[in-house]
mmCIF file of C-alpha atoms in Angstrom:
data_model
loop_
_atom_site.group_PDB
_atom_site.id
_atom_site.type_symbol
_atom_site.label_atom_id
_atom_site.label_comp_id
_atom_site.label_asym_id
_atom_site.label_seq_id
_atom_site.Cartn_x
_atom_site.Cartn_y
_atom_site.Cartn_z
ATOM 1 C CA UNK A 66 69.037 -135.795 -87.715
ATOM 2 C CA UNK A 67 67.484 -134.645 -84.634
ATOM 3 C CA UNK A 68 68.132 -131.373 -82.822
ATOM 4 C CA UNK A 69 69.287 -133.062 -79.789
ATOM 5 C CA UNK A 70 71.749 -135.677 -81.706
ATOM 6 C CA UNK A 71 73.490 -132.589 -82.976
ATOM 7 C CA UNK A 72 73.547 -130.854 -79.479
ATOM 8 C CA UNK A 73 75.068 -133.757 -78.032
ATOM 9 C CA UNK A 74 77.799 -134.203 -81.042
ATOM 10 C CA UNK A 75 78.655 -130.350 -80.428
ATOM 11 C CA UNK A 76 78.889 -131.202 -76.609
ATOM 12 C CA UNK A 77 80.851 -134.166 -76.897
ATOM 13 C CA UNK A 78 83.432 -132.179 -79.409
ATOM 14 C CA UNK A 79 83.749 -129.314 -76.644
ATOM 15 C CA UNK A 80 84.345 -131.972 -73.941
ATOM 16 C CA UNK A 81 87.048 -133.564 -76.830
ATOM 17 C CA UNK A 82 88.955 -130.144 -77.350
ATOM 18 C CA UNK A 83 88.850 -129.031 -73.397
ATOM 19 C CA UNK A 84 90.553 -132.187 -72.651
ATOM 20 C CA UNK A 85 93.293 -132.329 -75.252
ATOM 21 C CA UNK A 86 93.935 -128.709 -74.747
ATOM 22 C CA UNK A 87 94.590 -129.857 -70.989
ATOM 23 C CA UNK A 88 96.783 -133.091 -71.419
ATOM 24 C CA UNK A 89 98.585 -131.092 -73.625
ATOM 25 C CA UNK A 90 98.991 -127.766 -71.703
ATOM 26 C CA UNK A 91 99.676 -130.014 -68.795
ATOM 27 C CA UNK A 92 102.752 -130.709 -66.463
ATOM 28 C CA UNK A 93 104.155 -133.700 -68.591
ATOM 29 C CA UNK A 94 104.440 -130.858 -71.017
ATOM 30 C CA UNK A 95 106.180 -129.020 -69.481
ATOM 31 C CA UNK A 96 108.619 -131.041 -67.933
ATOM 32 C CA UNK A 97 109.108 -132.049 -71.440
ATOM 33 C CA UNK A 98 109.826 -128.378 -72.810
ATOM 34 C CA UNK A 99 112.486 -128.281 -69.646
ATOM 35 C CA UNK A 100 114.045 -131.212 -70.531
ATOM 36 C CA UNK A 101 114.706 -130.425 -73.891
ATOM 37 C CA UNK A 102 115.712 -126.646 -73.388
ATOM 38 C CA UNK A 103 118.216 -128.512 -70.750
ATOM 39 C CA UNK A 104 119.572 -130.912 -73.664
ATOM 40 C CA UNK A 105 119.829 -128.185 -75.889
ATOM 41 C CA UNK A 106 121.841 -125.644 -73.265
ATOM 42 C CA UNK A 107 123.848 -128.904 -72.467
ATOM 43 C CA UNK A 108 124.902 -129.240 -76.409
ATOM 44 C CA UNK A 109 125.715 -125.843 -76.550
ATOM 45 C CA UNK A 110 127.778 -125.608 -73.484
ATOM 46 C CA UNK A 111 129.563 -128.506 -74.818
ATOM 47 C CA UNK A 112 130.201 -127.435 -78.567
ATOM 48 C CA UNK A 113 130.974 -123.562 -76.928
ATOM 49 C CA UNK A 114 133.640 -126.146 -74.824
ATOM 50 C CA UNK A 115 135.039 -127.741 -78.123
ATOM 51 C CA UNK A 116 135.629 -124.178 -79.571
ATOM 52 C CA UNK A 117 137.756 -123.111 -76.913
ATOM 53 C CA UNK A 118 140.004 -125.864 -76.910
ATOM 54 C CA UNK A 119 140.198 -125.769 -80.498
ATOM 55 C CA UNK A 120 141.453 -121.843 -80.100
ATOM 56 C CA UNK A 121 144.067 -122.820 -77.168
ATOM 57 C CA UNK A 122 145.530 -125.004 -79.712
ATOM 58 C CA UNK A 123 145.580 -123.036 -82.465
ATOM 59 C CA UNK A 124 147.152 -120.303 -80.410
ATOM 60 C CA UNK A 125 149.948 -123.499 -78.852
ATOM 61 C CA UNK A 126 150.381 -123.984 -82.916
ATOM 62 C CA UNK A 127 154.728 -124.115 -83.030
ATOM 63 C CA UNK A 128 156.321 -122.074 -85.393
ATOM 64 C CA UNK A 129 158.676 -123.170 -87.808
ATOM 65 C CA UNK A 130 161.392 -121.315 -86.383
ATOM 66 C CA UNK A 131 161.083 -123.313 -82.782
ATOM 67 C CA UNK A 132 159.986 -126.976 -84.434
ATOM 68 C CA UNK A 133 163.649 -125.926 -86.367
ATOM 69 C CA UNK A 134 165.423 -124.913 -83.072
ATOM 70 C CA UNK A 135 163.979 -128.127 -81.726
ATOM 71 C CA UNK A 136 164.918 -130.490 -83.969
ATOM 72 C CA UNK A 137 168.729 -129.211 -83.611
ATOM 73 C CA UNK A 138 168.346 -130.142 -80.021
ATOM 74 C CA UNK A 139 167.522 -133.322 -80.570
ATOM 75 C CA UNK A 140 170.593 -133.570 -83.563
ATOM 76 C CA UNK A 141 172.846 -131.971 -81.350
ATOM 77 C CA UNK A 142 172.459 -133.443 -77.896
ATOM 78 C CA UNK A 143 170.286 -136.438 -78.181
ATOM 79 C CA UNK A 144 168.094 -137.274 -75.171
ATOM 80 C CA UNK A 145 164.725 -138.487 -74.324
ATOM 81 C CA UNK A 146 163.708 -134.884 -73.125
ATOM 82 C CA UNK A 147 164.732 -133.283 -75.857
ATOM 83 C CA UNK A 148 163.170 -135.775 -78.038
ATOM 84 C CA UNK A 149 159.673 -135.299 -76.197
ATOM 85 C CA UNK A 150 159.907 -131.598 -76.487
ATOM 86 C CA UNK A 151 160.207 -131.652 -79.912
ATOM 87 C CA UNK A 152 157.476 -134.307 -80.398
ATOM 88 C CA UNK A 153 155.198 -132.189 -77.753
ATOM 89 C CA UNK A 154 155.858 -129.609 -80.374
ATOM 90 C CA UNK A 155 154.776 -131.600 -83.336
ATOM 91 C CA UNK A 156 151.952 -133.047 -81.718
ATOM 92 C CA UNK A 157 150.265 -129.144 -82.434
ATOM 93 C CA UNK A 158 151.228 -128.811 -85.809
ATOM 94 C CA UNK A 159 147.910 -127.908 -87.265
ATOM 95 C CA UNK A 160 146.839 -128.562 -90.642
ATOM 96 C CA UNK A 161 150.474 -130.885 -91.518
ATOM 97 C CA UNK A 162 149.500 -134.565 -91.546
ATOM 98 C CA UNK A 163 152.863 -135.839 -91.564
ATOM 99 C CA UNK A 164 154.471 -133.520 -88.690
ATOM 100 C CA UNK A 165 151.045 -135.127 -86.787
ATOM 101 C CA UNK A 166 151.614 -138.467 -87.694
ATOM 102 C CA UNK A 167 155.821 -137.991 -86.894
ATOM 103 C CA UNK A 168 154.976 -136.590 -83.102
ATOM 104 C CA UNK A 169 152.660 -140.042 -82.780
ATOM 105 C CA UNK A 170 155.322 -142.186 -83.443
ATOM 106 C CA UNK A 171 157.987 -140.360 -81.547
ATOM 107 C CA UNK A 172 155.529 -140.022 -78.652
ATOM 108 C CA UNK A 173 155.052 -143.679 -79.160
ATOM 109 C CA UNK A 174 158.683 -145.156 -79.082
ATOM 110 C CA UNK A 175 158.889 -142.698 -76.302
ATOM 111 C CA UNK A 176 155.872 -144.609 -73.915
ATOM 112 C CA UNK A 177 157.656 -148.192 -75.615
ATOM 113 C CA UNK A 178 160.860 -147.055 -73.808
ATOM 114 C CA UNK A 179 159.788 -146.182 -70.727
ATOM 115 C CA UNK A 180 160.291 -142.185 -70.558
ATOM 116 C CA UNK A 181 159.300 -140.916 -66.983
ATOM 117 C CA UNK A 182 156.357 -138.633 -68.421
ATOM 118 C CA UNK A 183 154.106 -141.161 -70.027
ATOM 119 C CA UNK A 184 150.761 -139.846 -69.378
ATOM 120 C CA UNK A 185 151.946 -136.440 -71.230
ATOM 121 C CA UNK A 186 153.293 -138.793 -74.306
ATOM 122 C CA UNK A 187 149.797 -140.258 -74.287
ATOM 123 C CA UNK A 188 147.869 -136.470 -74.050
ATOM 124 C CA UNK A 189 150.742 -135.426 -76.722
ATOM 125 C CA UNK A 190 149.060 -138.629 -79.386
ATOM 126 C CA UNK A 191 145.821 -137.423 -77.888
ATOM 127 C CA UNK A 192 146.067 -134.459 -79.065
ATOM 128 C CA UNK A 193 147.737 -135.186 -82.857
ATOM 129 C CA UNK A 194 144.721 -137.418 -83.460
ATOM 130 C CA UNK A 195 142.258 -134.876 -82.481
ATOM 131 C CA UNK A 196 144.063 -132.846 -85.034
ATOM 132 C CA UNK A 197 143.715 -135.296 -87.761
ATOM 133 C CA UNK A 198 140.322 -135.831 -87.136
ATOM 134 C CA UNK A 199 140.718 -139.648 -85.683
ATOM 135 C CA UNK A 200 138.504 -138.284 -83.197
ATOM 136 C CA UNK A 201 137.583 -141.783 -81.338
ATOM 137 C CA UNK A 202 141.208 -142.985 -81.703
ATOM 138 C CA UNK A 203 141.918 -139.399 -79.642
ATOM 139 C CA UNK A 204 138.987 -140.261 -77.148
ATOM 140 C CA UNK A 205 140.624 -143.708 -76.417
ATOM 141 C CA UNK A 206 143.823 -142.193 -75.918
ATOM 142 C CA UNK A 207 141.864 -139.687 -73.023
ATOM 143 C CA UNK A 208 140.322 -142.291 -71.822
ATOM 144 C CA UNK A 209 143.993 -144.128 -70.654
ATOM 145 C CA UNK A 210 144.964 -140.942 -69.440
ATOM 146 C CA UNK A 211 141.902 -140.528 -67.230
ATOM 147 C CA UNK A 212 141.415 -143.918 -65.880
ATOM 148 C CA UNK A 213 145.361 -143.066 -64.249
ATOM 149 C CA UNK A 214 144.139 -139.590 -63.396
ATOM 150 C CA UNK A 215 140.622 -138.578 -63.555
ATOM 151 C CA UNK A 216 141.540 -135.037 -62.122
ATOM 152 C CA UNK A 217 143.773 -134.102 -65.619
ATOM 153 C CA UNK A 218 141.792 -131.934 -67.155
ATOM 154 C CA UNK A 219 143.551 -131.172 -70.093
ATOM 155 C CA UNK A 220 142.259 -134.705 -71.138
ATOM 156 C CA UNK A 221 139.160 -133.975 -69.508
ATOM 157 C CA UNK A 222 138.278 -130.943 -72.168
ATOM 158 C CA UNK A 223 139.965 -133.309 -74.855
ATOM 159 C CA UNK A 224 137.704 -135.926 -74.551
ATOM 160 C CA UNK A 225 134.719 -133.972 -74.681
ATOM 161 C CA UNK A 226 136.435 -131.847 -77.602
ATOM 162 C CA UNK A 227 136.217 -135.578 -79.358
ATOM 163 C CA UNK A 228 132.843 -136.606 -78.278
ATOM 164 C CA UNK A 229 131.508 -133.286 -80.034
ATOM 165 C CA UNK A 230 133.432 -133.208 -83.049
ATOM 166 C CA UNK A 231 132.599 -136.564 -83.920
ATOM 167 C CA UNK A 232 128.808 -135.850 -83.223
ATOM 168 C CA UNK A 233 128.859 -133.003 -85.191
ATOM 169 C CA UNK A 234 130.967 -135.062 -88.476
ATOM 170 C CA UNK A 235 127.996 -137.348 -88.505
ATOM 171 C CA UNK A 236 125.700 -134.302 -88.274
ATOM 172 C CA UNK A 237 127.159 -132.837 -91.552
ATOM 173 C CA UNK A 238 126.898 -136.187 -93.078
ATOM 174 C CA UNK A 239 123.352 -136.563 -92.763
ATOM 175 C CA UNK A 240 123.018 -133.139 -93.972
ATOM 176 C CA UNK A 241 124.632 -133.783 -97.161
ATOM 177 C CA UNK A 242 122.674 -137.368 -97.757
ATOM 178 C CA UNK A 243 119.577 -135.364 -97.351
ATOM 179 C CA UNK A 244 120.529 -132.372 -99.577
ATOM 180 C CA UNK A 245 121.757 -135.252 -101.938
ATOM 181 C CA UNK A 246 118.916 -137.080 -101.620
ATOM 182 C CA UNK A 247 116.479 -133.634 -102.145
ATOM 183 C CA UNK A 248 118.443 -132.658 -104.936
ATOM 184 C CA UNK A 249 118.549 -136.588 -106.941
ATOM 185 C CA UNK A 250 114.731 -136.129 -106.430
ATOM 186 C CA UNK A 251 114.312 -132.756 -108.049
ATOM 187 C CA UNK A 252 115.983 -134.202 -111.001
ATOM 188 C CA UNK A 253 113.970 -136.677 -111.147
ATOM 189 C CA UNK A 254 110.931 -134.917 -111.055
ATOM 190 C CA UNK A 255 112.309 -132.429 -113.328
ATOM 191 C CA UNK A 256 113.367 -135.097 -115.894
ATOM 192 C CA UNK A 257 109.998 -136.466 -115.844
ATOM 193 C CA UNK A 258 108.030 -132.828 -116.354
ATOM 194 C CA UNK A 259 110.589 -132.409 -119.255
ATOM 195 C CA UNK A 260 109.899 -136.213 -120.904
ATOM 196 C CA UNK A 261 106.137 -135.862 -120.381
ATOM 197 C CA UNK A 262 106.178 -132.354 -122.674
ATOM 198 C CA UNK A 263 107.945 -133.776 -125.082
ATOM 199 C CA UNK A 264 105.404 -136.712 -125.302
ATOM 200 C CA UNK A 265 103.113 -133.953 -125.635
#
């Protein structure tokens, strides 16, 4: 080949590189890089968000003693206050499915029957199904409660508390199908290295 076909070539590379460095060092780029530092701040504003609420409640978690005192109240003088109070109560029973799932229905025949504070009832279920993980059941529940009163912002943080925790369920379950799915293919490859010595 001639001198001057592999001048050109070499020019025409240059040219090649110059340009791509420039579309990519370019503003597009970097409105890009913005963007996705913004998402990323925005998702960790919002999870930062989720662990708070998830500390008020563990700190709002009843104590046997006043779930007991409570219950009396409700035995003892029985009245639709009294029987909110204690379902209020239950409705932040951490880590005791059935207390949960007792506050929902309480809450529940509660909202049936007309008691004056519905939209706390509703925030009450909210918040028992956020603790049992029904997190879009939960988000529903916000949703009622906003649509009467977009300025409560207990059910405000709530919602968003439900919006990241299911995000971040499906997150861990794509982890595990691909740490599944590394691991199944290891032993496969590992059960073939083994068969093919044996062969040997």
């Amino acid at each position: 080949r001639s001198l001057f076909f592999i001048l050109c070539t070499k020019k025409a590379f240059r040219e090649f590189h110059h340009n791509n460095i420039s579309i990519k060092t370019g503003p597009i780029q970097h409105c890009n890089l913005r963007s996705i530092n913004t998402m990323r701040t925005s998702k960790q504003m919002q999870r930062e968000a989720r662990r708070r609420l998830d500390e008020k409640l563990d700190m709002a978690r009843p104590s046997n003693d006043l779930l007991e005192e409570l219950a009396t109240n409700c035995t003892t003088s029985p009245s639709p206050d009294n029987t909110f109070q204690y379902a209020f109560a239950l409705s932040k029973s951490q880590n005791n499915a059935d207390e949960l799932n007792y506050s929902i229905s309480l809450l529940s025949s509660l909202i049936k029957d007309g008691y004056a504070h519905q939209l706390d009832c509703m925030y009450g279920i909210a918040t028992a199904r956020y603790l049992l993980g029904q997190y879009d059941k939960a988000r529903m529940e916000c949703e009622a409660i906003l649509r009467s009163r977009p300025e409560h912002e207990l059910a405000g943080e709530l919602h968003l508390a439900c919006l990241v925790a299911k995000e971040e369920r499906e997150e861990e379950k794509v982890k595990k199908v691909v740490v599944g799915g590394t691991v199944a293919v290891a032993a496969v490859g590992l059960a073939m290295l083994l068969g093919g010595g044996k062969r040997r």
